[in-house]
Amino acid sequence: MASRRFGKAAKVPDGYDIIEPTLEAMENELRDKVKESNAGKRNTESIWPVHQINWQKSRYVYDMYYTYHRIPRKVYDYCIKHKIVDAGLIAKWKKSGYERLCSTYVINPANYKFGTTSICRVPIQDRSETQAKAQDPTTGCLGCASGKESAPKNIFGNKYGQNLAAVQIAREKRMEAMRARQEEQERRRAEEEQKAAAQDAQGGGEGDSETDDSDSDDDYGPTPVAGVWAKSQSLIDESEAMANGEGGDEKDGEYDRPSKKARES
């Protein structure tokens, strides 16, 4: 298998196929956004998708490796080496106080007046009333400060602020639950058919079917309608709950964030 990202064929490590569809979807999304007209947008607003998709792509790979352990180290290193993700941004996430940083741009004092950092680095509870919903003009970030209630769950307030690793894991859990229901329904159907075969023609009777799947949520499965991004509010809520403090080794259905020692490795 050769990478389609580079003109020269590169050997892709085993396990890359786990994240490849999502990475390709984000690459295609970025390509489409770059081609969009900038009419009606501020100059800096036109590059928001570049920063935001860069964050989302890097966060996805970071969490798939460190938090959910769904890809091997070779895949993670491959993404770093070939600049599929932002190594500088990931390095900052490993440091205390920068766990949700939106971009390395916003912490460079040279980019702001008076040698400060962006408003998005100020915890929401420490902002004035007029600054409560302020966005960084370059990245569109609403707030990426660390700490409980210091920033919104979705730092961009759009689909690019979704934690796609958590979305993918939540979808896998839904699919597993759906398969379990289907297997149980098939087992019950087989038992009913055996009972009916053992009875005479008048002893059977037809009842309501219990095999129909009443779940109308189409936001999961191998090829969900929404693509790699969560569409239904229930999936958004579920993935946000997983992403905010419950990621990592699965315990009683939940996840724990990777330890500092693990992040530094």
PDB file of N, CA and C in Angstrom, residues 82-156:
ATOM      1  N   HIS A  82       5.794  12.445   8.325  1.00  0.00           N
ATOM      2  CA  HIS A  82       5.348  12.915   7.017  1.00  0.00           C
ATOM      3  C   HIS A  82       4.476  14.167   7.113  1.00  0.00           C
ATOM      4  N   LYS A  83       4.454  14.776   8.291  1.00  0.00           N
ATOM      5  CA  LYS A  83       3.761  16.052   8.508  1.00  0.00           C
ATOM      6  C   LYS A  83       2.276  15.986   8.171  1.00  0.00           C
ATOM      7  N   ILE A  84       1.704  14.829   8.406  1.00  0.00           N
ATOM      8  CA  ILE A  84       0.257  14.688   8.250  1.00  0.00           C
ATOM      9  C   ILE A  84      -0.439  15.429   9.384  1.00  0.00           C
ATOM     10  N   VAL A  85       0.236  15.491  10.531  1.00  0.00           N
ATOM     11  CA  VAL A  85      -0.269  16.228  11.686  1.00  0.00           C
ATOM     12  C   VAL A  85       0.752  17.284  12.094  1.00  0.00           C
ATOM     13  N   ASP A  86       0.334  18.186  12.956  1.00  0.00           N
ATOM     14  CA  ASP A  86       1.179  19.292  13.411  1.00  0.00           C
ATOM     15  C   ASP A  86       1.969  18.863  14.643  1.00  0.00           C
ATOM     16  N   ALA A  87       3.234  18.497  14.449  1.00  0.00           N
ATOM     17  CA  ALA A  87       4.062  18.000  15.546  1.00  0.00           C
ATOM     18  C   ALA A  87       4.281  19.057  16.617  1.00  0.00           C
ATOM     19  N   GLY A  88       4.427  20.315  16.206  1.00  0.00           N
ATOM     20  CA  GLY A  88       4.633  21.388  17.170  1.00  0.00           C
ATOM     21  C   GLY A  88       3.438  21.585  18.074  1.00  0.00           C
ATOM     22  N   LEU A  89       2.246  21.507  17.510  1.00  0.00           N
ATOM     23  CA  LEU A  89       1.015  21.658  18.290  1.00  0.00           C
ATOM     24  C   LEU A  89       0.838  20.488  19.248  1.00  0.00           C
ATOM     25  N   ILE A  90       1.102  19.282  18.767  1.00  0.00           N
ATOM     26  CA  ILE A  90       0.989  18.096  19.614  1.00  0.00           C
ATOM     27  C   ILE A  90       1.970  18.167  20.781  1.00  0.00           C
ATOM     28  N   ALA A  91       3.177  18.674  20.512  1.00  0.00           N
ATOM     29  CA  ALA A  91       4.172  18.809  21.581  1.00  0.00           C
ATOM     30  C   ALA A  91       3.667  19.732  22.684  1.00  0.00           C
ATOM     31  N   LYS A  92       2.921  20.774  22.293  1.00  0.00           N
ATOM     32  CA  LYS A  92       2.365  21.691  23.289  1.00  0.00           C
ATOM     33  C   LYS A  92       1.268  21.029  24.112  1.00  0.00           C
ATOM     34  N   TRP A  93       0.459  20.184  23.471  1.00  0.00           N
ATOM     35  CA  TRP A  93      -0.618  19.500  24.189  1.00  0.00           C
ATOM     36  C   TRP A  93      -0.091  18.627  25.329  1.00  0.00           C
ATOM     37  N   LYS A  94       1.141  18.201  25.216  1.00  0.00           N
ATOM     38  CA  LYS A  94       1.737  17.338  26.234  1.00  0.00           C
ATOM     39  C   LYS A  94       2.170  18.119  27.479  1.00  0.00           C
ATOM     40  N   LYS A  95       2.108  19.456  27.393  1.00  0.00           N
ATOM     41  CA  LYS A  95       2.523  20.295  28.514  1.00  0.00           C
ATOM     42  C   LYS A  95       1.315  20.798  29.288  1.00  0.00           C
ATOM     43  N   SER A  96       1.469  20.887  30.586  1.00  0.00           N
ATOM     44  CA  SER A  96       0.377  21.346  31.441  1.00  0.00           C
ATOM     45  C   SER A  96      -0.038  22.766  31.082  1.00  0.00           C
ATOM     46  N   GLY A  97      -1.333  22.972  30.956  1.00  0.00           N
ATOM     47  CA  GLY A  97      -1.869  24.277  30.620  1.00  0.00           C
ATOM     48  C   GLY A  97      -2.123  24.483  29.145  1.00  0.00           C
ATOM     49  N   TYR A  98      -1.643  23.558  28.322  1.00  0.00           N
ATOM     50  CA  TYR A  98      -1.802  23.695  26.871  1.00  0.00           C
ATOM     51  C   TYR A  98      -2.559  22.506  26.260  1.00  0.00           C
ATOM     52  N   GLU A  99      -3.257  21.749  27.084  1.00  0.00           N
ATOM     53  CA  GLU A  99      -3.881  20.509  26.625  1.00  0.00           C
ATOM     54  C   GLU A  99      -4.906  20.695  25.511  1.00  0.00           C
ATOM     55  N   ARG A 100      -5.487  21.896  25.402  1.00  0.00           N
ATOM     56  CA  ARG A 100      -6.527  22.130  24.386  1.00  0.00           C
ATOM     57  C   ARG A 100      -6.144  23.247  23.412  1.00  0.00           C
ATOM     58  N   LEU A 101      -4.886  23.603  23.399  1.00  0.00           N
ATOM     59  CA  LEU A 101      -4.406  24.700  22.566  1.00  0.00           C
ATOM     60  C   LEU A 101      -4.885  24.563  21.118  1.00  0.00           C
ATOM     61  N   CYS A 102      -5.390  25.661  20.553  1.00  0.00           N
ATOM     62  CA  CYS A 102      -5.934  25.608  19.197  1.00  0.00           C
ATOM     63  C   CYS A 102      -4.853  25.713  18.130  1.00  0.00           C
ATOM     64  N   SER A 103      -3.800  26.485  18.426  1.00  0.00           N
ATOM     65  CA  SER A 103      -2.731  26.696  17.448  1.00  0.00           C
ATOM     66  C   SER A 103      -1.530  27.300  18.156  1.00  0.00           C
ATOM     67  N   THR A 104      -0.341  26.974  17.679  1.00  0.00           N
ATOM     68  CA  THR A 104       0.852  27.578  18.273  1.00  0.00           C
ATOM     69  C   THR A 104       0.914  29.073  17.951  1.00  0.00           C
ATOM     70  N   TYR A 105       0.168  29.512  16.963  1.00  0.00           N
ATOM     71  CA  TYR A 105       0.143  30.931  16.585  1.00  0.00           C
ATOM     72  C   TYR A 105      -0.343  31.794  17.743  1.00  0.00           C
ATOM     73  N   VAL A 106      -1.351  31.318  18.482  1.00  0.00           N
ATOM     74  CA  VAL A 106      -2.012  32.159  19.493  1.00  0.00           C
ATOM     75  C   VAL A 106      -1.193  32.348  20.764  1.00  0.00           C
ATOM     76  N   ILE A 107      -0.087  31.626  20.907  1.00  0.00           N
ATOM     77  CA  ILE A 107       0.736  31.789  22.108  1.00  0.00           C
ATOM     78  C   ILE A 107       2.067  32.464  21.799  1.00  0.00           C
ATOM     79  N   ASN A 108       2.200  32.943  20.583  1.00  0.00           N
ATOM     80  CA  ASN A 108       3.416  33.657  20.191  1.00  0.00           C
ATOM     81  C   ASN A 108       3.196  35.155  20.402  1.00  0.00           C
ATOM     82  N   PRO A 109       3.840  35.764  21.401  1.00  0.00           N
ATOM     83  CA  PRO A 109       3.635  37.195  21.691  1.00  0.00           C
ATOM     84  C   PRO A 109       3.944  38.104  20.508  1.00  0.00           C
ATOM     85  N   ALA A 110       4.777  37.644  19.596  1.00  0.00           N
ATOM     86  CA  ALA A 110       5.136  38.459  18.439  1.00  0.00           C
ATOM     87  C   ALA A 110       3.939  38.692  17.514  1.00  0.00           C
ATOM     88  N   ASN A 111       2.919  37.868  17.652  1.00  0.00           N
ATOM     89  CA  ASN A 111       1.747  37.979  16.785  1.00  0.00           C
ATOM     90  C   ASN A 111       0.683  38.915  17.329  1.00  0.00           C
ATOM     91  N   TYR A 112       0.891  39.450  18.548  1.00  0.00           N
ATOM     92  CA  TYR A 112      -0.131  40.287  19.178  1.00  0.00           C
ATOM     93  C   TYR A 112       0.471  41.562  19.759  1.00  0.00           C
ATOM     94  N   LYS A 113      -0.368  42.554  19.882  1.00  0.00           N
ATOM     95  CA  LYS A 113       0.076  43.842  20.416  1.00  0.00           C
ATOM     96  C   LYS A 113       0.484  43.704  21.879  1.00  0.00           C
ATOM     97  N   PHE A 114       1.394  44.511  22.285  1.00  0.00           N
ATOM     98  CA  PHE A 114       1.843  44.594  23.677  1.00  0.00           C
ATOM     99  C   PHE A 114       2.501  43.306  24.181  1.00  0.00           C
ATOM    100  N   GLY A 115       2.902  42.436  23.258  1.00  0.00           N
ATOM    101  CA  GLY A 115       3.602  41.224  23.657  1.00  0.00           C
ATOM    102  C   GLY A 115       2.770  40.260  24.473  1.00  0.00           C
ATOM    103  N   THR A 116       1.464  40.192  24.194  1.00  0.00           N
ATOM    104  CA  THR A 116       0.568  39.296  24.920  1.00  0.00           C
ATOM    105  C   THR A 116       0.237  38.080  24.052  1.00  0.00           C
ATOM    106  N   THR A 117      -0.716  37.288  24.516  1.00  0.00           N
ATOM    107  CA  THR A 117      -1.207  36.160  23.719  1.00  0.00           C
ATOM    108  C   THR A 117      -2.663  36.420  23.361  1.00  0.00           C
ATOM    109  N   SER A 118      -3.260  35.492  22.649  1.00  0.00           N
ATOM    110  CA  SER A 118      -4.625  35.677  22.160  1.00  0.00           C
ATOM    111  C   SER A 118      -5.666  35.655  23.277  1.00  0.00           C
ATOM    112  N   ILE A 119      -6.800  36.308  23.005  1.00  0.00           N
ATOM    113  CA  ILE A 119      -7.936  36.305  23.932  1.00  0.00           C
ATOM    114  C   ILE A 119      -8.455  34.892  24.168  1.00  0.00           C
ATOM    115  N   CYS A 120      -8.241  34.004  23.196  1.00  0.00           N
ATOM    116  CA  CYS A 120      -8.758  32.643  23.350  1.00  0.00           C
ATOM    117  C   CYS A 120      -8.010  31.858  24.420  1.00  0.00           C
ATOM    118  N   ARG A 121      -6.868  32.378  24.864  1.00  0.00           N
ATOM    119  CA  ARG A 121      -6.110  31.721  25.924  1.00  0.00           C
ATOM    120  C   ARG A 121      -6.564  32.167  27.311  1.00  0.00           C
ATOM    121  N   VAL A 122      -7.430  33.160  27.366  1.00  0.00           N
ATOM    122  CA  VAL A 122      -7.945  33.646  28.641  1.00  0.00           C
ATOM    123  C   VAL A 122      -9.161  32.821  29.038  1.00  0.00           C
ATOM    124  N   PRO A 123      -9.169  32.213  30.225  1.00  0.00           N
ATOM    125  CA  PRO A 123     -10.333  31.435  30.660  1.00  0.00           C
ATOM    126  C   PRO A 123     -11.603  32.269  30.603  1.00  0.00           C
ATOM    127  N   ILE A 124     -12.691  31.660  30.219  1.00  0.00           N
ATOM    128  CA  ILE A 124     -13.951  32.380  30.046  1.00  0.00           C
ATOM    129  C   ILE A 124     -14.371  33.098  31.325  1.00  0.00           C
ATOM    130  N   GLN A 125     -14.160  32.451  32.479  1.00  0.00           N
ATOM    131  CA  GLN A 125     -14.577  33.062  33.738  1.00  0.00           C
ATOM    132  C   GLN A 125     -13.749  34.292  34.099  1.00  0.00           C
ATOM    133  N   ASP A 126     -12.601  34.456  33.449  1.00  0.00           N
ATOM    134  CA  ASP A 126     -11.749  35.615  33.719  1.00  0.00           C
ATOM    135  C   ASP A 126     -11.929  36.740  32.699  1.00  0.00           C
ATOM    136  N   ARG A 127     -12.798  36.555  31.744  1.00  0.00           N
ATOM    137  CA  ARG A 127     -13.021  37.578  30.732  1.00  0.00           C
ATOM    138  C   ARG A 127     -14.097  38.562  31.168  1.00  0.00           C
ATOM    139  N   SER A 128     -14.052  39.745  30.555  1.00  0.00           N
ATOM    140  CA  SER A 128     -15.106  40.733  30.812  1.00  0.00           C
ATOM    141  C   SER A 128     -16.360  40.311  30.060  1.00  0.00           C
ATOM    142  N   GLU A 129     -17.466  40.934  30.367  1.00  0.00           N
ATOM    143  CA  GLU A 129     -18.728  40.572  29.731  1.00  0.00           C
ATOM    144  C   GLU A 129     -18.670  40.762  28.222  1.00  0.00           C
ATOM    145  N   THR A 130     -17.985  41.781  27.776  1.00  0.00           N
ATOM    146  CA  THR A 130     -17.900  42.049  26.337  1.00  0.00           C
ATOM    147  C   THR A 130     -16.969  41.081  25.619  1.00  0.00           C
ATOM    148  N   GLN A 131     -16.069  40.445  26.368  1.00  0.00           N
ATOM    149  CA  GLN A 131     -15.112  39.517  25.761  1.00  0.00           C
ATOM    150  C   GLN A 131     -15.529  38.056  25.900  1.00  0.00           C
ATOM    151  N   ALA A 132     -16.660  37.811  26.540  1.00  0.00           N
ATOM    152  CA  ALA A 132     -17.075  36.439  26.850  1.00  0.00           C
ATOM    153  C   ALA A 132     -17.150  35.541  25.615  1.00  0.00           C
ATOM    154  N   LYS A 133     -17.608  36.105  24.489  1.00  0.00           N
ATOM    155  CA  LYS A 133     -17.757  35.306  23.271  1.00  0.00           C
ATOM    156  C   LYS A 133     -16.761  35.718  22.188  1.00  0.00           C
ATOM    157  N   ALA A 134     -15.681  36.362  22.617  1.00  0.00           N
ATOM    158  CA  ALA A 134     -14.677  36.818  21.651  1.00  0.00           C
ATOM    159  C   ALA A 134     -13.943  35.638  21.022  1.00  0.00           C
ATOM    160  N   GLN A 135     -13.590  35.776  19.743  1.00  0.00           N
ATOM    161  CA  GLN A 135     -12.844  34.759  19.008  1.00  0.00           C
ATOM    162  C   GLN A 135     -11.479  35.296  18.623  1.00  0.00           C
ATOM    163  N   ASP A 136     -10.525  34.398  18.548  1.00  0.00           N
ATOM    164  CA  ASP A 136      -9.232  34.819  18.022  1.00  0.00           C
ATOM    165  C   ASP A 136      -9.422  35.172  16.553  1.00  0.00           C
ATOM    166  N   PRO A 137      -8.951  36.330  16.116  1.00  0.00           N
ATOM    167  CA  PRO A 137      -9.191  36.753  14.727  1.00  0.00           C
ATOM    168  C   PRO A 137      -8.502  35.887  13.680  1.00  0.00           C
ATOM    169  N   THR A 138      -7.451  35.181  14.058  1.00  0.00           N
ATOM    170  CA  THR A 138      -6.692  34.384  13.094  1.00  0.00           C
ATOM    171  C   THR A 138      -7.184  32.947  12.997  1.00  0.00           C
ATOM    172  N   THR A 139      -7.554  32.344  14.121  1.00  0.00           N
ATOM    173  CA  THR A 139      -7.963  30.937  14.122  1.00  0.00           C
ATOM    174  C   THR A 139      -9.464  30.737  14.287  1.00  0.00           C
ATOM    175  N   GLY A 140     -10.167  31.748  14.790  1.00  0.00           N
ATOM    176  CA  GLY A 140     -11.597  31.600  15.043  1.00  0.00           C
ATOM    177  C   GLY A 140     -11.890  30.847  16.320  1.00  0.00           C
ATOM    178  N   CYS A 141     -10.875  30.667  17.178  1.00  0.00           N
ATOM    179  CA  CYS A 141     -11.049  29.916  18.419  1.00  0.00           C
ATOM    180  C   CYS A 141     -11.850  30.722  19.435  1.00  0.00           C
ATOM    181  N   LEU A 142     -12.838  30.075  20.067  1.00  0.00           N
ATOM    182  CA  LEU A 142     -13.655  30.711  21.093  1.00  0.00           C
ATOM    183  C   LEU A 142     -13.009  30.644  22.465  1.00  0.00           C
ATOM    184  N   GLY A 143     -12.089  29.719  22.628  1.00  0.00           N
ATOM    185  CA  GLY A 143     -11.425  29.558  23.916  1.00  0.00           C
ATOM    186  C   GLY A 143     -10.778  28.195  24.028  1.00  0.00           C
ATOM    187  N   CYS A 144      -9.467  28.175  24.311  1.00  0.00           N
ATOM    188  CA  CYS A 144      -8.761  26.891  24.412  1.00  0.00           C
ATOM    189  C   CYS A 144      -7.937  26.814  25.691  1.00  0.00           C
ATOM    190  N   ALA A 145      -8.363  27.567  26.716  1.00  0.00           N
ATOM    191  CA  ALA A 145      -7.669  27.497  28.002  1.00  0.00           C
ATOM    192  C   ALA A 145      -7.965  26.160  28.667  1.00  0.00           C
ATOM    193  N   SER A 146      -7.037  25.682  29.468  1.00  0.00           N
ATOM    194  CA  SER A 146      -7.219  24.420  30.176  1.00  0.00           C
ATOM    195  C   SER A 146      -7.999  24.662  31.467  1.00  0.00           C
ATOM    196  N   GLY A 147      -8.612  23.625  31.967  1.00  0.00           N
ATOM    197  CA  GLY A 147      -9.351  23.731  33.213  1.00  0.00           C
ATOM    198  C   GLY A 147     -10.847  23.617  32.995  1.00  0.00           C
ATOM    199  N   LYS A 148     -11.525  23.092  33.979  1.00  0.00           N
ATOM    200  CA  LYS A 148     -12.966  22.897  33.907  1.00  0.00           C
ATOM    201  C   LYS A 148     -13.683  24.232  33.784  1.00  0.00           C
ATOM    202  N   GLU A 149     -14.614  24.304  32.844  1.00  0.00           N
ATOM    203  CA  GLU A 149     -15.409  25.510  32.592  1.00  0.00           C
ATOM    204  C   GLU A 149     -14.570  26.693  32.123  1.00  0.00           C
ATOM    205  N   SER A 150     -13.314  26.469  31.746  1.00  0.00           N
ATOM    206  CA  SER A 150     -12.460  27.568  31.285  1.00  0.00           C
ATOM    207  C   SER A 150     -12.625  27.854  29.800  1.00  0.00           C
ATOM    208  N   ALA A 151     -13.224  26.930  29.082  1.00  0.00           N
ATOM    209  CA  ALA A 151     -13.403  27.081  27.639  1.00  0.00           C
ATOM    210  C   ALA A 151     -14.584  26.225  27.203  1.00  0.00           C
ATOM    211  N   PRO A 152     -15.204  26.547  26.070  1.00  0.00           N
ATOM    212  CA  PRO A 152     -16.320  25.730  25.581  1.00  0.00           C
ATOM    213  C   PRO A 152     -15.856  24.319  25.204  1.00  0.00           C
ATOM    214  N   LYS A 153     -16.760  23.365  25.233  1.00  0.00           N
ATOM    215  CA  LYS A 153     -16.407  21.999  24.857  1.00  0.00           C
ATOM    216  C   LYS A 153     -15.924  21.945  23.415  1.00  0.00           C
ATOM    217  N   ASN A 154     -16.588  22.689  22.555  1.00  0.00           N
ATOM    218  CA  ASN A 154     -16.193  22.781  21.155  1.00  0.00           C
ATOM    219  C   ASN A 154     -15.493  24.124  20.976  1.00  0.00           C
ATOM    220  N   ILE A 155     -14.182  24.113  20.836  1.00  0.00           N
ATOM    221  CA  ILE A 155     -13.420  25.365  20.872  1.00  0.00           C
ATOM    222  C   ILE A 155     -13.654  26.264  19.662  1.00  0.00           C
ATOM    223  N   PHE A 156     -14.186  25.704  18.570  1.00  0.00           N
ATOM    224  CA  PHE A 156     -14.459  26.522  17.386  1.00  0.00           C
ATOM    225  C   PHE A 156     -15.951  26.764  17.181  1.00  0.00           C
TER     226      PHE A 156
END
